[in-house]
Short mmCIF file of C-alpha atoms in Angstrom, two decimals:
data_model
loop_
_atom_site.label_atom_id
_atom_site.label_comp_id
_atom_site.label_asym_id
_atom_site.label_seq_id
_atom_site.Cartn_x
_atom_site.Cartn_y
_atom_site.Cartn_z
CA UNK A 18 118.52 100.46 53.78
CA UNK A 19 119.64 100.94 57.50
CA UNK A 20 116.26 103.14 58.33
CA UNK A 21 114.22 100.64 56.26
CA UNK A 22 115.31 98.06 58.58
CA UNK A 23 115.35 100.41 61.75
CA UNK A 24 111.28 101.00 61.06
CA UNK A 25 110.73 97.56 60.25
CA UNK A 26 112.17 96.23 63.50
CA UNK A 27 110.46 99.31 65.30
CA UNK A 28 106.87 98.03 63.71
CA UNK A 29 107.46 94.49 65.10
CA UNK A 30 108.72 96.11 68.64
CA UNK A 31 105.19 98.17 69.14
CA UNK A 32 103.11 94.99 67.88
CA UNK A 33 105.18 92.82 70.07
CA UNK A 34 104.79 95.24 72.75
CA UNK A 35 100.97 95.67 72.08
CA UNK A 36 100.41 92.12 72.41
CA UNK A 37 102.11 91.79 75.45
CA UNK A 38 100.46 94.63 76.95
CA UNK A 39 96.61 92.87 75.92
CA UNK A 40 98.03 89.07 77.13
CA UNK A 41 98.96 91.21 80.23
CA UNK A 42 95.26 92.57 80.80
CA UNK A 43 93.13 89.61 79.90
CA UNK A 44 95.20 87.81 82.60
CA UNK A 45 95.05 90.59 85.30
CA UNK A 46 90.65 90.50 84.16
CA UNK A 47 91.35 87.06 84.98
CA UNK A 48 93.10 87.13 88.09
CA UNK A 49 90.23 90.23 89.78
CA UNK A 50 87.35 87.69 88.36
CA UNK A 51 89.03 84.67 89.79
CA UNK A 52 89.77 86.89 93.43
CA UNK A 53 85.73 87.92 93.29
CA UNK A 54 84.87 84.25 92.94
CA UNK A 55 86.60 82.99 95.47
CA UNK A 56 85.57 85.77 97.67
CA UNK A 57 81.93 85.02 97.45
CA UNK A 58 82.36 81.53 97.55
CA UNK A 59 84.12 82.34 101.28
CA UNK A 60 81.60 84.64 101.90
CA UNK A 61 78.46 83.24 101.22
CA UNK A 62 78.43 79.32 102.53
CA UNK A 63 75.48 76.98 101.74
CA UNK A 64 75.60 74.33 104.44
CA UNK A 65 71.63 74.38 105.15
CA UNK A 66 68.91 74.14 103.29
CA UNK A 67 67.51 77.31 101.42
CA UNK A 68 64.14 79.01 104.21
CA UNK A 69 61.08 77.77 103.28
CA UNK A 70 57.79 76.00 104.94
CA UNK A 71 56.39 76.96 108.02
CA UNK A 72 55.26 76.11 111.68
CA UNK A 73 52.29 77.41 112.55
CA UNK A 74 49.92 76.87 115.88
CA UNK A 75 47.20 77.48 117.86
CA UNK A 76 47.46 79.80 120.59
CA UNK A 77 50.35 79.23 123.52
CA UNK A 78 49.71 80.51 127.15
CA UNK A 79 52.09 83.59 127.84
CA UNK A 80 55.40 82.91 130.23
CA UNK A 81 55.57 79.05 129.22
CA UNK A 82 58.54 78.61 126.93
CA UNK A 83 58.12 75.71 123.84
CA UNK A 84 60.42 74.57 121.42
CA UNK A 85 60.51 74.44 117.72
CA UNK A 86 62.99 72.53 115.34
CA UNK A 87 64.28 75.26 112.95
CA UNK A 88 66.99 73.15 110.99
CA UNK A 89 66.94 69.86 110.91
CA UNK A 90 69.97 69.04 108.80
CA UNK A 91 73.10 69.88 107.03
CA UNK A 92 73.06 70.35 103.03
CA UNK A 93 77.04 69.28 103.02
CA UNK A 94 79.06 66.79 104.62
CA UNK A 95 81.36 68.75 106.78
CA UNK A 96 80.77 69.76 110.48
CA UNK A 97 79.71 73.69 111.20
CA UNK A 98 80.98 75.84 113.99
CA UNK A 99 77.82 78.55 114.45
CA UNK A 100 78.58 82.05 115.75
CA UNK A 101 75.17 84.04 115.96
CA UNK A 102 71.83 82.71 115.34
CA UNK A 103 68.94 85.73 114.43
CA UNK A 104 65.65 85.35 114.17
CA UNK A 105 64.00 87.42 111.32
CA UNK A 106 61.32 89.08 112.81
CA UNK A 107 58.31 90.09 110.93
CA UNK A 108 56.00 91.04 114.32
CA UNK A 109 56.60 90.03 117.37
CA UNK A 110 53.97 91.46 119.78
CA UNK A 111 54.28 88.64 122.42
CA UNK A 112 57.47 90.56 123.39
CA UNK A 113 58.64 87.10 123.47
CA UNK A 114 62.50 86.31 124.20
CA UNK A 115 64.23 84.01 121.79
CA UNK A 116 66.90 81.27 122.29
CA UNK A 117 68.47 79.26 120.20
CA UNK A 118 69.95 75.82 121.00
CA UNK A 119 71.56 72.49 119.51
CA UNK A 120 70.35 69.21 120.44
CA UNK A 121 71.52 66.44 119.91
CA UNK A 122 68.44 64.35 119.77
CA UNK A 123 68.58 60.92 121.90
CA UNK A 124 68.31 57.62 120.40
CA UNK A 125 66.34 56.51 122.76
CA UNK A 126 63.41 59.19 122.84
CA UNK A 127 62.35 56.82 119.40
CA UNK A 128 61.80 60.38 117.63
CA UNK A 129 63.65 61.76 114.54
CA UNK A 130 63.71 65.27 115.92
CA UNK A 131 62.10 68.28 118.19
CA UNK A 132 59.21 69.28 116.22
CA UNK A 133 56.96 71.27 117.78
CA UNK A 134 56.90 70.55 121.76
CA UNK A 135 56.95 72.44 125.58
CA UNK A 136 59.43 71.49 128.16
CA UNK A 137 58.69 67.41 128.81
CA UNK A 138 58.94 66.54 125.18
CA UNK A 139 61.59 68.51 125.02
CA UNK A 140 63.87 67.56 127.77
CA UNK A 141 63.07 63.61 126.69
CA UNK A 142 64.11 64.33 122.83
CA UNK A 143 67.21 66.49 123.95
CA UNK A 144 68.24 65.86 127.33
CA UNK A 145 71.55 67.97 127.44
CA UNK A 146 71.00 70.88 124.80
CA UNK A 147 73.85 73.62 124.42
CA UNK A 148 73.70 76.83 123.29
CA UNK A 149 73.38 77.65 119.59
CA UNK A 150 76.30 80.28 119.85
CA UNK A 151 79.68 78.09 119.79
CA UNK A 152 78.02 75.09 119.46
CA UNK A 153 79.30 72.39 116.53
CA UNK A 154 76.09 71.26 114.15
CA UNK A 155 77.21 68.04 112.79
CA UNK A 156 76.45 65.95 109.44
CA UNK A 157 73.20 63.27 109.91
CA UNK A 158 75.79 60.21 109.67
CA UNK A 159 77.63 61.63 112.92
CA UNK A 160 74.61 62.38 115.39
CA UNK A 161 70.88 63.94 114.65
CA UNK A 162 70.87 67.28 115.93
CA UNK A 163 68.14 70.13 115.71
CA UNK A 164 69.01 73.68 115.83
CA UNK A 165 66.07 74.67 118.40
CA UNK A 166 64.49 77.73 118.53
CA UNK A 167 63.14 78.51 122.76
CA UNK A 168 60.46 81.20 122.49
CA UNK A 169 58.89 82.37 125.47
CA UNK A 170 56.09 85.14 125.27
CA UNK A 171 56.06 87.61 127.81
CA UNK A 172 52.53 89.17 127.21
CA UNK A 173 49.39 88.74 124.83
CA UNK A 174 50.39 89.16 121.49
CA UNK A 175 51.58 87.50 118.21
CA UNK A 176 54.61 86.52 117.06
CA UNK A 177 55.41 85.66 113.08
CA UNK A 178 59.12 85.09 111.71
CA UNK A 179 59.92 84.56 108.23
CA UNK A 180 63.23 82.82 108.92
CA UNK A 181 66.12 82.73 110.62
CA UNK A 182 69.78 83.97 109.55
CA UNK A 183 72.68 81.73 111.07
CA UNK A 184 76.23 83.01 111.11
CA UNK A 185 78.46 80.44 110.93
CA UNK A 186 81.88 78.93 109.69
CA UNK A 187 82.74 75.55 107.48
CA UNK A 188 86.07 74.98 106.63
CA UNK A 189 87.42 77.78 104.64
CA UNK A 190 84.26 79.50 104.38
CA UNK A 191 82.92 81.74 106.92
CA UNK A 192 79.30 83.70 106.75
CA UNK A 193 75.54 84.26 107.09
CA UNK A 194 72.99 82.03 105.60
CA UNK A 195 69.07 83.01 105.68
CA UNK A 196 67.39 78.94 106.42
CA UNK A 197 64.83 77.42 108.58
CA UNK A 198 60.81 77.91 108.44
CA UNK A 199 58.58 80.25 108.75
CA UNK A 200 57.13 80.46 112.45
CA UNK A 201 53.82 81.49 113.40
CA UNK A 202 51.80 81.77 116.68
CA UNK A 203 49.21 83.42 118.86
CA UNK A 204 49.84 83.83 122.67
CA UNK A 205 47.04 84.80 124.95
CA UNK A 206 47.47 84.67 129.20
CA UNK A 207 46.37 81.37 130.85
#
């Protein structure tokens, strides 16, 4: 009766064991699925809007330097420190040199934001622009600012961008977001 009982109580040890050893697996599938999520949610912020429309013009004389609004706007609430904006180049045979800036746009220039515009309009939307690198891009309710794109051409050419990638951090999250238009333009010497 003794090894009756012995493989009885053995049976329930290796199911007891079995089941512990399955609990313990689902919750460490858990815990790694839980860890990617979180990771990519760090990883990949969404404060502004997904790329998409376009500015496009007619021709620009080479060596003056205009201004274009890329973003307009934050998709969240919460302030954004930006570390690196890129432009994504598609052709750029203006050789043309590439800023970016924030502006805060003033109240009194009576316009919503940058638009499209050379150096007077410019100056009288955002009269004390900083550089995009650094720089805090704040919610609408706070203060409209533009994140400005300065493009100077530096000889005859063409210049087309299908975006722009901004690097930047919110909160917990920290990343690199492709956003802003499509850009466009001839440039031919004055």
């Amino acid at each position: 009766m003794s090894g009756d009982s012995e493989a009885a109580a053995s049976g329930r040890f290796q199911k007891s064991s079995t089941a512990r050893m399955g609990a313990a697996a689902a919750f460490a599938v858990l815990l790694a699925g839980s860890a990617m999520t979180g990771w990519h949610w760090r990883t990949h912020p969404t404060a502004f809007p997904s790329a998409g429309n376009g500015w496009g013009s007619e021709s620009f004389p080479v060596g003056k330097t205009h201004y274009v609004a890329m973003v307009g706007h934050l998709e969240d609430a919460e302030r954004v420190r930006i570390d690196r904006v890129t432009p994504v180049f598609m052709k750029n045979t203006a050789r043309a040199e590439v800023r970016f800036l924030v502006c805060t746009i003033d109240p009194a220039s009576g316009v919503g934001g940058v638009g499209l515009v050379g150096r007077r309009s410019f100056n009288k939307t955002c009269p004390e622009p900083v550089p995009a690198e650094g720089a805090w891009f704040e919610p609408d309710d706070s203060a409209h600012q533009d994140i400005v794109m300065a493009i100077t051409p530096r000889t005859d050419g063409a210049v087309n961008m299908s975006a722009i990638e901004i690097t930047y951090t919110q909160g917990w999250q920290h990343g690199t977001q492709v956003t802003g238009p499509s850009y466009e333009a001839p440039y031919r010497a004055p």
